[in-house]
Structures are given as structure tokens and as C-alpha cells.
């Protein structure tokens, strides 16, 4: 389906359009490094046409009953659920995630749309007492206007819906840029929504391209709110550029999630959770465990079990649904291998894995393997720099307090994990960790929770009440009836 859209990859004002320029971006299959297709990139004029269409549609869209906006999201969820198989096929092909993880992502996208639809009758303001006789003050929630969404390559569909669903239900319109590495599933879903839902013209627009297209969106005067998921450097650039017009910004950026394994932890549970977290999507998840702090009393036993479990992870063609597929690109693979090489140079030991995968599923492709680094100290680069690949450094600590100190010694503050059977330690660690979310004896978020990064992991947050309401601004109305 996406091949048919190659000549008309822009979705603007309810129709498919050709790009205004002649720049095309190749989309590669990570399992073979072969080109799947090329996607023409939007120009600055194309971006302007999309934002103007969104502006033109916004007032009418906001004026519709919120229930009608929620009904559209429920219909979108139905379309996604009816097309899990073809969307998953495309996602596996362009991103390299395993079949089961691709299906999980598509299902999660439908769940996000359905959850956010329920805010159609929960967009609440406040009525507060006045300061004069016969005065009432209403605090109303109003949309910002036009929202620009910039989507990452690692979860292109779930984050796509994660951006536009709360924006639309609260009365905004949206212009979205998919990642240049993984635009195909987004194009395919957009075409399904065009054909199988009553999506009003201009309410949701799509402009593929690279960083220059994202920059054009951020700089466009029609854009009132920018929401982006990606790396820290790009997020900082967006915030700087948005400052010129005081455009509102929400950023979900990188992570360096610590996992603290206490002396009394259930080691089987800790190992299973950390292995799954570190290898899902080839470790290309910002909430993945990136460093493990293990109490000295159980370090030897934990390392023995952890190394064995990581060595047992099956790496293969993602279409066959192994435990792990390839990384998304040659650039990402090189970053992972460089992190391993530098860790070894600084004194770490490769307990399993390493930079070369023997008997790779194909002669080409971006194949890596689960890697455990031992003899790691807190000062090493691999403990502080984000590694977007299945690499797990293990650091010994002598106390829970030292583990928390080491965990907080980071510019990032997204996700964190703690494994303990002691209620007191679980509560103390969760309170003292300087991270936006902490998982105690487990992993995985929920739509009704809130996914937010502290420090350089971002601003704004996603999901739940606060993720929906961030797309609204407060308007105060003073009623005087004396």
C-alpha cells in the first residue's frame, strides 16, 4: 500500500499530494540493508500548506462537541485494530522489530486512541469564588490551536497516535512529521484513516522528511504547540527555535534508566525483567534498563544468571519472531559497537556478546547481540552516555544508598527500576530516585499513568490525565451579575 503512495506522500487538507521538491529519502530494510523504497521529502512550502490547512480547520473542529471528537478517535481505534496484520508487516520490514513486538505496538496505538477518546467528556475546568459581590470566575480549558508532532523511528505508530489523539480530542488540529527512517507504516495508517474513517479535511496532516522538515514545522508561525520525541540535542534545538515565537513545547527525550537490584531481591524476577527490558526492540527504547546496580552480597549470583540469560536471547530475522531483531540503521549499530569498544578500553569486561555477531541471519543488515559488561565502575562512559542498543553494564554497590547516589548521578531522568522484597527499601528508593517514573519489581507503563522525563529527559510528559490536558490552556472568565 505504501508503495502506491510513493509519488504522493503528503497528506494535506484531506488529500494526498506530491512533494514540491525533488529530494527523496531511501527507506532501508534493517535485516538486509537493501532499499525498500524512497519517500519524497516535503519542502518548506509543503509544510506551510499543511499548517495553513490545519489552521483553517481548527476553529470548526474546536467548536464541535467534544463527544464528536472522541467518536472520531474511537473510529480510528477500530481502523487500527482491523488492520493489525498489514501494519505489522510494514513495521517489521522498515524498522526491524520482531513480529510480536510490532503487533504489540499496533495494538498499543489503538489502545491509546481509545483511551484518549474517553477524555471527550472529561475536559474539565473550575468554577471558583469571585472577589466581589455577585461574581463568579470560570476557568475553562481551551485548545492551543495547531499542534506540530515530530515522531521517532523506534515506535513510529504508537507515538504517532500518542501525539495526535490527545491533541485532537481537546480541539486542536495537527501536522505530523514521521521519522525519515521509518515513514512507511505511518503513511499506510494515514491512508487507512483517509479511506476508512470520517476524518475531516485539515484536522490531521502528514509531512514526511528529515530534520529540515522538522525545523520548518517548529519555525512555522501557524504552529502553536510542538510535541517531539527524540534525542536531547534535537530537543534542545527545538526549544531554542520555539523560543522566538514563545511556541509551547513538549519534549520526550533520552534516558539512561538504572535498575537497582537489592540484596533481598527476587533474582529470577530481576533477571527476567532486565533482560526483556534491555533486548526488546534491540534495546532501542528510551525507557529500557541501561545500567544495573547490584548489591555486593548478590552480585556474583546475579551476574551468573544474568549473563546466561542474555547469552540465551535468540537473535534472528524479525519476520520469524525471535527474541530480538537487528538495529534500525548502520549509524545506530556503530554507536552501539563504539560504546562497547570504549567500555573495554576503560577497563570493562565483555561477559557475553560484544561487537561482532557470528552466524548473523544475513550477510548484510545491522545485526548486534545482547552484551553484558562486568567490572564496570561509575566513572566509565557507558554508565553515563545513552546506549540505544542491547548493552547492559553491571556495577557493584555496597548499599541501597550508594545505588541511589549512583543512579541519580546522571543528566537523564526518565525511567528507573528497583527490585527488592523490603517495603521500606522500595518506598525509600522510589522517593529518592530523581526520575519521572519508577518501576518497583516489574516494568511497563499504563495509559492512565503519566510518562514524563525529569532533567534532560524532557518536559511536558505523555499519557493519562496530564498527558491529555497539556494540549489545553486555561482561559479565565469573570462573570459579574450584581
Coordinates of C-alpha atoms in Angstrom, one line a residue:
X1 CA 0.0 0.0 0.0
X2 CA 2.8 2.4 0.9
X3 CA 4.4 1.8 -2.5
X4 CA 1.4 3.3 -4.2
X5 CA 1.8 6.5 -2.1
X6 CA 5.4 7.0 -3.0
X7 CA 4.5 9.7 -5.6
X8 CA 2.0 11.4 -3.3
X9 CA 3.4 11.1 0.2
X10 CA 2.0 14.3 1.7
X11 CA -1.4 14.2 3.4
X12 CA -2.7 17.8 3.5
X13 CA -6.2 19.1 3.9
X14 CA -7.8 15.7 3.5
X15 CA -6.0 14.7 0.2
X16 CA -2.7 13.1 -0.9
X17 CA -0.3 15.4 -2.6
X18 CA 3.1 15.2 -4.4
X19 CA 6.0 16.9 -2.7
X20 CA 7.1 20.2 -4.1
X21 CA 10.8 19.4 -4.4
X22 CA 12.9 16.6 -5.8
X23 CA 14.5 15.3 -2.6
X24 CA 13.8 11.7 -1.8
X25 CA 14.8 9.7 1.3
X26 CA 15.7 6.0 0.9
X27 CA 14.0 3.6 3.4
X28 CA 16.1 0.5 4.1
X29 CA 15.3 -2.9 5.4
X30 CA 17.4 -3.3 8.6
X31 CA 17.7 -7.1 8.1
X32 CA 19.4 -6.8 4.7
X33 CA 20.4 -3.1 4.3
X34 CA 18.5 -3.2 1.0
X35 CA 16.3 -0.3 -0.1
X36 CA 12.6 -0.9 0.3
X37 CA 11.6 2.3 -1.4
X38 CA 12.2 6.0 -1.4
X39 CA 9.9 8.7 0.0
X40 CA 9.9 12.2 -1.3
X41 CA 10.5 14.8 1.3
X42 CA 8.3 17.8 2.0
X43 CA 9.5 21.3 1.2
X44 CA 9.1 24.4 3.3
X45 CA 6.2 25.4 1.1
X46 CA 4.6 22.0 1.6
X47 CA 4.9 22.4 5.4
X48 CA 3.3 25.8 5.1
X49 CA 0.4 24.4 3.1
X50 CA -0.1 21.8 5.8
X51 CA 0.0 24.2 8.7
X52 CA -2.4 26.6 6.9
X53 CA -4.8 23.7 6.3
X54 CA -4.6 22.8 9.9
X55 CA -5.3 26.5 10.9
X56 CA -8.2 26.7 8.6
X57 CA -9.8 23.6 10.0
X58 CA -9.1 24.3 13.7
X59 CA -11.9 26.7 14.6
X60 CA -14.6 24.4 13.3
X61 CA -13.0 21.4 14.8
X62 CA -12.8 23.0 18.3
X63 CA -16.4 24.2 18.0
X64 CA -17.7 20.6 17.5
X65 CA -19.0 18.8 20.6
X66 CA -16.1 17.1 22.4
X67 CA -18.1 13.8 22.1
X68 CA -17.9 14.1 18.3
X69 CA -14.1 14.5 18.5
X70 CA -13.9 11.5 20.8
X71 CA -16.1 9.4 18.4
X72 CA -13.5 10.1 15.7
X73 CA -10.8 8.6 17.9
X74 CA -12.9 5.6 18.6
X75 CA -13.4 5.1 14.9
X76 CA -9.6 5.5 14.4
X77 CA -9.0 2.8 17.0
X78 CA -11.4 0.5 15.1
X79 CA -9.5 1.0 11.9
X80 CA -6.1 0.3 13.6
X81 CA -7.5 -2.9 15.2
X82 CA -8.9 -4.1 11.9
X83 CA -5.5 -3.7 10.2
X84 CA -3.0 -5.1 12.7
X85 CA -1.6 -7.7 10.3
X86 CA -0.7 -5.4 7.3
X87 CA 0.5 -2.6 9.5
X88 CA 2.7 -5.0 11.4
X89 CA 4.1 -6.4 8.2
X90 CA 5.3 -2.9 7.2
X91 CA 6.6 -2.1 10.6
X92 CA 8.7 -5.2 10.7
X93 CA 10.1 -4.5 7.2
X94 CA 11.1 -0.9 7.8
X95 CA 12.1 -0.9 11.5
X96 CA 13.3 -4.5 12.2
X97 CA 11.3 -5.1 15.3
X98 CA 10.1 -8.6 15.8
X99 CA 6.7 -9.6 14.7
X100 CA 5.2 -9.9 18.2
X101 CA 6.6 -6.5 19.2
X102 CA 5.3 -4.9 16.0
X103 CA 1.8 -6.4 16.7
X104 CA 2.1 -5.1 20.3
X105 CA 2.9 -1.6 19.1
X106 CA 0.0 -1.5 16.7
X107 CA -2.4 -2.8 19.4
X108 CA -1.0 -0.1 21.8
X109 CA -1.7 2.6 19.2
X110 CA -5.4 1.5 19.1
X111 CA -5.4 1.5 22.9
X112 CA -4.0 5.0 23.0
X113 CA -6.7 6.3 20.6
X114 CA -9.5 4.6 22.6
X115 CA -8.2 5.8 25.9
X116 CA -7.7 9.4 24.8
X117 CA -11.2 9.4 23.2
X118 CA -12.6 9.0 26.7
X119 CA -11.4 12.4 27.7
X120 CA -14.1 13.9 25.4
X121 CA -16.4 14.1 28.4
X122 CA -13.7 14.7 31.0
X123 CA -12.2 18.0 29.8
X124 CA -12.9 19.9 33.0
X125 CA -12.2 23.4 34.2
X126 CA -13.1 25.0 37.5
X127 CA -15.5 27.4 39.0
X128 CA -14.0 29.5 41.8
X129 CA -15.5 32.2 44.1
X130 CA -15.3 35.8 43.0
X131 CA -13.6 38.6 44.9
X132 CA -16.5 41.0 44.7
X133 CA -20.2 40.8 45.3
X134 CA -22.1 38.6 42.9
X135 CA -19.1 37.5 40.9
X136 CA -18.2 34.0 39.7
X137 CA -14.9 33.0 38.0
X138 CA -14.9 30.2 35.4
X139 CA -11.6 28.6 34.5
X140 CA -12.0 27.0 31.1
X141 CA -9.8 24.6 29.2
X142 CA -9.2 25.7 25.6
X143 CA -7.1 24.2 22.8
X144 CA -3.8 25.8 21.7
X145 CA -4.7 25.7 18.0
X146 CA -2.3 23.9 15.6
X147 CA 0.0 21.2 17.0
X148 CA 3.1 20.0 15.3
X149 CA 4.2 16.4 16.1
X150 CA 7.7 15.1 15.4
X151 CA 7.8 11.3 15.6
X152 CA 10.8 9.0 16.4
X153 CA 11.8 5.9 14.4
X154 CA 11.7 3.4 17.2
X155 CA 7.9 3.4 17.9
X156 CA 6.6 5.3 14.8
X157 CA 2.9 4.2 15.1
X158 CA 2.2 4.3 18.8
X159 CA 4.0 7.6 19.2
X160 CA 2.2 9.0 16.1
X161 CA -1.2 8.2 17.8
X162 CA 0.2 9.3 21.2
X163 CA 0.7 12.8 19.8
X164 CA -2.3 13.4 17.6
X165 CA -5.0 11.6 19.7
X166 CA -4.9 13.9 22.8
X167 CA -4.4 16.9 20.5
X168 CA -7.5 16.2 18.5
X169 CA -9.8 15.3 21.4
X170 CA -9.0 18.6 23.1
X171 CA -9.9 20.6 20.0
X172 CA -6.5 21.1 18.3
X173 CA -5.6 20.2 14.8
X174 CA -2.3 18.6 13.9
X175 CA 0.6 18.4 11.4
X176 CA 2.9 15.4 12.0
X177 CA 6.3 14.6 10.6
X178 CA 7.2 10.8 10.7
X179 CA 10.9 9.8 11.0
X180 CA 12.8 9.6 7.8
X181 CA 14.0 6.1 8.9
X182 CA 10.5 4.7 9.4
X183 CA 7.8 6.6 7.5
X184 CA 6.1 3.7 5.7
X185 CA 3.8 2.4 8.4
X186 CA 2.7 5.9 9.2
X187 CA 1.9 6.6 5.5
X188 CA 0.0 3.3 5.4
X189 CA -2.0 4.1 8.5
X190 CA -2.8 7.6 7.3
X191 CA -4.2 6.1 4.1
X192 CA -6.3 3.7 6.0
X193 CA -7.7 6.6 8.1
X194 CA -8.4 8.6 4.9
X195 CA -10.3 5.7 3.3
X196 CA -12.0 4.1 6.4
X197 CA -12.8 6.9 8.8
X198 CA -14.7 10.3 8.6
X199 CA -11.5 12.3 9.2
X200 CA -12.4 15.9 8.4
X201 CA -10.1 17.7 6.0
X202 CA -7.2 19.6 7.6
X203 CA -7.6 18.1 11.1
X204 CA -4.7 15.7 10.7
X205 CA -1.9 16.3 8.2
X206 CA 1.3 14.4 7.4
X207 CA 4.6 15.8 6.0
X208 CA 7.4 13.3 5.7
X209 CA 11.1 14.4 5.6
X210 CA 14.2 14.8 7.6
X211 CA 15.5 17.3 10.1
X212 CA 14.9 20.3 7.8
X213 CA 11.2 19.5 7.6
X214 CA 11.0 19.3 11.4
X215 CA 12.8 22.6 11.7
X216 CA 10.3 24.2 9.2
X217 CA 7.4 23.0 11.4
X218 CA 9.0 24.4 14.5
X219 CA 9.6 27.8 12.8
X220 CA 6.2 28.0 11.1
X221 CA 4.2 30.9 12.6
X222 CA 1.0 28.9 12.2
X223 CA 2.2 26.3 14.8
X224 CA 1.1 27.0 18.4
X225 CA 2.4 23.8 20.1
X226 CA 5.3 21.5 19.3
X227 CA 5.5 18.0 20.7
X228 CA 8.5 15.9 19.9
X229 CA 10.0 12.5 20.9
X230 CA 13.7 12.1 20.1
X231 CA 17.2 12.8 21.3
X232 CA 18.4 15.5 23.6
X233 CA 20.3 17.6 21.1
X234 CA 17.4 17.8 18.8
X235 CA 15.0 18.6 21.7
X236 CA 17.2 21.5 22.8
X237 CA 17.4 22.9 19.3
X238 CA 13.6 22.8 19.1
X239 CA 13.3 24.6 22.4
X240 CA 15.7 27.3 21.3
X241 CA 13.9 27.8 18.0
X242 CA 10.5 27.8 19.5
X243 CA 11.5 30.5 21.9
X244 CA 11.5 33.1 19.1
X245 CA 7.7 32.9 19.0
X246 CA 7.1 31.6 22.5
X247 CA 5.7 28.4 20.9
X248 CA 4.7 25.9 23.6
X249 CA 6.9 22.8 23.6
X250 CA 6.6 19.3 25.0
X251 CA 9.7 17.0 24.7
X252 CA 10.2 13.4 25.4
X253 CA 14.0 12.9 25.2
X254 CA 16.7 10.3 26.0
X255 CA 17.1 8.1 29.0
X256 CA 19.7 6.2 31.0
X257 CA 17.4 4.0 33.1
X258 CA 19.1 2.5 36.2
X259 CA 17.9 -0.8 37.7
X260 CA 18.8 -1.3 41.4
X261 CA 19.0 -4.9 42.5
X262 CA 18.9 -5.1 46.3
X263 CA 20.4 -7.9 48.4
X264 CA 17.0 -9.4 49.1
X265 CA 15.7 -9.1 45.5
X266 CA 14.0 -12.0 43.7
X267 CA 16.8 -12.6 41.3
X268 CA 14.8 -14.6 38.9
X269 CA 12.3 -11.8 38.5
X270 CA 15.0 -9.2 38.3
X271 CA 16.9 -11.1 35.6
X272 CA 13.8 -11.8 33.5
X273 CA 12.6 -8.2 33.7
X274 CA 16.0 -6.6 32.9
X275 CA 16.8 -9.0 30.0
X276 CA 13.4 -8.2 28.5
X277 CA 13.8 -4.5 29.0
X278 CA 17.3 -4.4 27.6
X279 CA 16.6 -6.5 24.5
X280 CA 13.1 -5.5 23.4
X281 CA 13.3 -3.7 20.0
X282 CA 17.1 -4.4 20.1
X283 CA 17.4 -2.2 23.1
X284 CA 16.2 0.8 21.1
X285 CA 13.7 2.1 23.8
X286 CA 14.3 5.2 25.9
X287 CA 12.8 3.5 29.0
X288 CA 15.0 0.4 28.7
X289 CA 17.3 -0.6 31.6
X290 CA 20.7 0.9 30.6
X291 CA 22.7 0.2 33.8
X292 CA 22.4 -2.3 36.6
X293 CA 23.4 -1.6 40.2
X294 CA 23.7 -4.8 42.2
X295 CA 24.4 -5.2 45.9
X296 CA 27.7 -6.8 46.6
X297 CA 26.1 -9.7 48.5
X298 CA 24.3 -11.0 45.4
X299 CA 26.5 -9.7 42.6
X300 CA 28.1 -13.0 41.7
X301 CA 24.9 -14.9 41.6
X302 CA 23.1 -12.1 39.7
X303 CA 25.8 -11.9 37.1
X304 CA 25.9 -15.6 36.6
X305 CA 22.1 -15.8 36.0
X306 CA 22.1 -12.5 34.0
X307 CA 24.9 -13.4 31.7
X308 CA 23.4 -16.8 31.0
X309 CA 20.0 -15.3 30.2
X310 CA 21.4 -12.6 27.9
X311 CA 23.5 -15.2 26.1
X312 CA 20.4 -17.3 25.6
X313 CA 18.5 -14.5 23.8
X314 CA 17.7 -15.5 20.2
X315 CA 18.7 -13.0 17.5
X316 CA 17.1 -13.6 14.1
X317 CA 15.1 -12.4 11.2
X318 CA 12.3 -10.4 12.8
X319 CA 9.7 -11.9 10.5
X320 CA 10.3 -15.3 12.2
X321 CA 9.6 -13.6 15.6
X322 CA 12.8 -14.4 17.5
X323 CA 13.6 -12.7 20.8
X324 CA 15.4 -9.8 19.1
X325 CA 16.0 -8.5 15.5
X326 CA 18.5 -6.1 14.1
X327 CA 19.1 -2.4 14.9
X328 CA 17.4 0.1 12.7
X329 CA 20.4 1.5 10.8
X330 CA 24.1 1.4 10.3
X331 CA 24.5 4.5 12.3
X332 CA 22.8 3.1 15.3
X333 CA 24.8 -0.1 15.1
X334 CA 28.0 1.8 15.0
X335 CA 27.1 3.8 18.1
X336 CA 26.4 0.6 20.0
X337 CA 29.7 -1.0 18.9
X338 CA 31.6 2.1 19.8
X339 CA 30.1 2.2 23.3
X340 CA 31.3 -1.4 23.8
X341 CA 34.8 -0.7 22.5
X342 CA 35.2 2.3 24.7
X343 CA 33.9 0.5 27.7
X344 CA 36.5 -2.3 27.2
X345 CA 39.3 0.3 26.7
X346 CA 38.3 1.8 30.1
X347 CA 38.5 -1.5 31.9
X348 CA 35.2 -3.3 31.4
X349 CA 34.9 -7.0 30.7
X350 CA 32.6 -8.4 28.0
X351 CA 30.9 -11.3 29.8
X352 CA 28.8 -12.2 26.8
X353 CA 28.1 -10.6 23.5
X354 CA 30.5 -8.0 22.0
X355 CA 30.7 -6.1 18.8
X356 CA 30.6 -9.0 16.3
X357 CA 27.6 -11.3 15.9
X358 CA 28.7 -14.6 14.5
X359 CA 26.3 -16.5 12.2
X360 CA 24.2 -13.4 11.6
X361 CA 20.8 -14.1 9.9
X362 CA 22.0 -12.4 6.8
X363 CA 25.3 -11.2 5.3
X364 CA 24.2 -7.6 5.4
X365 CA 21.9 -5.8 7.8
X366 CA 22.5 -4.2 11.2
X367 CA 23.0 -7.1 13.5
X368 CA 24.0 -6.8 17.1
X369 CA 23.9 -9.1 20.1
X370 CA 22.9 -8.8 23.7
X371 CA 26.0 -7.7 25.6
X372 CA 26.8 -7.8 29.3
X373 CA 29.7 -5.7 30.6
X374 CA 31.1 -6.5 34.0
X375 CA 34.0 -4.9 36.1
X376 CA 32.3 -1.6 35.3
X377 CA 32.8 1.4 37.5
X378 CA 30.7 4.5 37.9
X379 CA 33.2 6.7 36.1
X380 CA 33.0 4.9 32.8
X381 CA 31.3 6.5 29.8
X382 CA 29.0 3.5 29.3
X383 CA 27.4 4.3 32.7
X384 CA 26.6 7.9 31.7
X385 CA 26.0 8.0 27.9
X386 CA 22.8 6.7 26.4
X387 CA 23.4 3.4 24.5
X388 CA 20.5 2.8 22.2
X389 CA 21.3 -0.9 21.8
X390 CA 21.2 -4.1 23.9
X391 CA 24.2 -3.4 26.1
X392 CA 24.0 -3.8 29.9
X393 CA 26.8 -2.6 32.2
X394 CA 26.7 -4.1 35.7
X395 CA 28.1 -2.1 38.6
X396 CA 28.6 -3.4 42.2
X397 CA 27.3 -1.3 45.1
X398 CA 27.7 -1.8 48.9
X399 CA 24.3 -0.3 49.9
X400 CA 21.0 0.9 48.7
X401 CA 22.1 4.4 49.5
X402 CA 25.1 4.1 47.2
X403 CA 22.9 2.6 44.5
X404 CA 20.6 5.6 44.6
X405 CA 23.5 8.0 44.6
X406 CA 25.0 6.4 41.5
X407 CA 21.6 6.2 39.8
X408 CA 21.0 9.9 40.3
X409 CA 24.4 10.7 39.0
X410 CA 23.1 11.3 35.5
X411 CA 21.9 14.1 33.3
X412 CA 18.9 11.9 32.4
X413 CA 15.8 11.3 34.5
X414 CA 13.2 9.3 32.6
X415 CA 12.7 5.7 33.8
X416 CA 14.1 3.8 36.7
X417 CA 13.7 0.3 38.3
X418 CA 14.2 -1.2 41.7
X419 CA 14.0 -4.9 42.8
X420 CA 13.5 -5.6 46.5
X421 CA 11.3 -7.6 48.8
X422 CA 11.5 -5.0 51.6
X423 CA 8.7 -2.5 51.7
X424 CA 10.8 0.2 53.3
X425 CA 13.6 0.0 50.7
X426 CA 11.1 0.1 47.9
X427 CA 9.4 3.2 49.2
X428 CA 12.7 4.9 50.1
X429 CA 14.3 4.2 46.7
X430 CA 11.2 5.3 44.8
X431 CA 11.0 8.5 46.7
X432 CA 14.8 9.3 46.4
X433 CA 15.3 8.5 42.7
X434 CA 15.4 11.6 40.5
X435 CA 13.4 10.1 37.7
X436 CA 10.0 10.8 36.2
X437 CA 8.9 7.2 36.6
X438 CA 10.0 4.3 38.8
X439 CA 9.0 0.6 38.4
X440 CA 9.1 -1.5 41.5
X441 CA 9.6 -5.2 40.9
X442 CA 8.5 -5.0 37.3
X443 CA 8.2 -2.9 34.2
X444 CA 5.7 -1.4 31.8
X445 CA 3.6 1.7 31.9
X446 CA -0.2 2.2 31.5
X447 CA -2.3 4.7 29.5
X448 CA -3.8 6.1 32.7
X449 CA -0.4 6.8 34.3
X450 CA 2.0 9.5 33.2
X451 CA 5.2 9.1 31.2
X452 CA 7.5 12.0 31.9
X453 CA 11.2 12.8 32.0
X454 CA 13.0 14.9 34.5
X455 CA 16.2 16.8 34.0
X456 CA 17.4 16.4 30.4
X457 CA 15.0 13.6 29.6
X458 CA 12.3 16.2 28.7
X459 CA 9.5 18.4 29.6
X460 CA 5.7 18.0 29.3
X461 CA 5.1 14.3 29.6
X462 CA 2.7 11.9 27.9
X463 CA -0.3 9.7 28.8
X464 CA -3.1 9.9 31.4
X465 CA -4.9 13.0 32.5
X466 CA -1.8 15.2 32.5
X467 CA -0.8 14.0 29.0
X468 CA -4.2 14.9 27.6
X469 CA -4.6 18.2 29.5
X470 CA -1.2 19.5 28.4
X471 CA -2.8 20.2 25.0
X472 CA -5.1 22.8 26.6
X473 CA -4.6 26.2 28.0
X474 CA -6.6 28.0 30.8
X475 CA -8.9 30.8 30.0
X476 CA -10.4 32.8 32.9
X477 CA -13.9 34.2 32.5
X478 CA -15.1 36.7 35.2
X479 CA -18.9 36.8 35.5
X480 CA -20.3 39.9 37.3
X481 CA -24.1 39.9 37.9
X482 CA -24.6 42.4 40.7

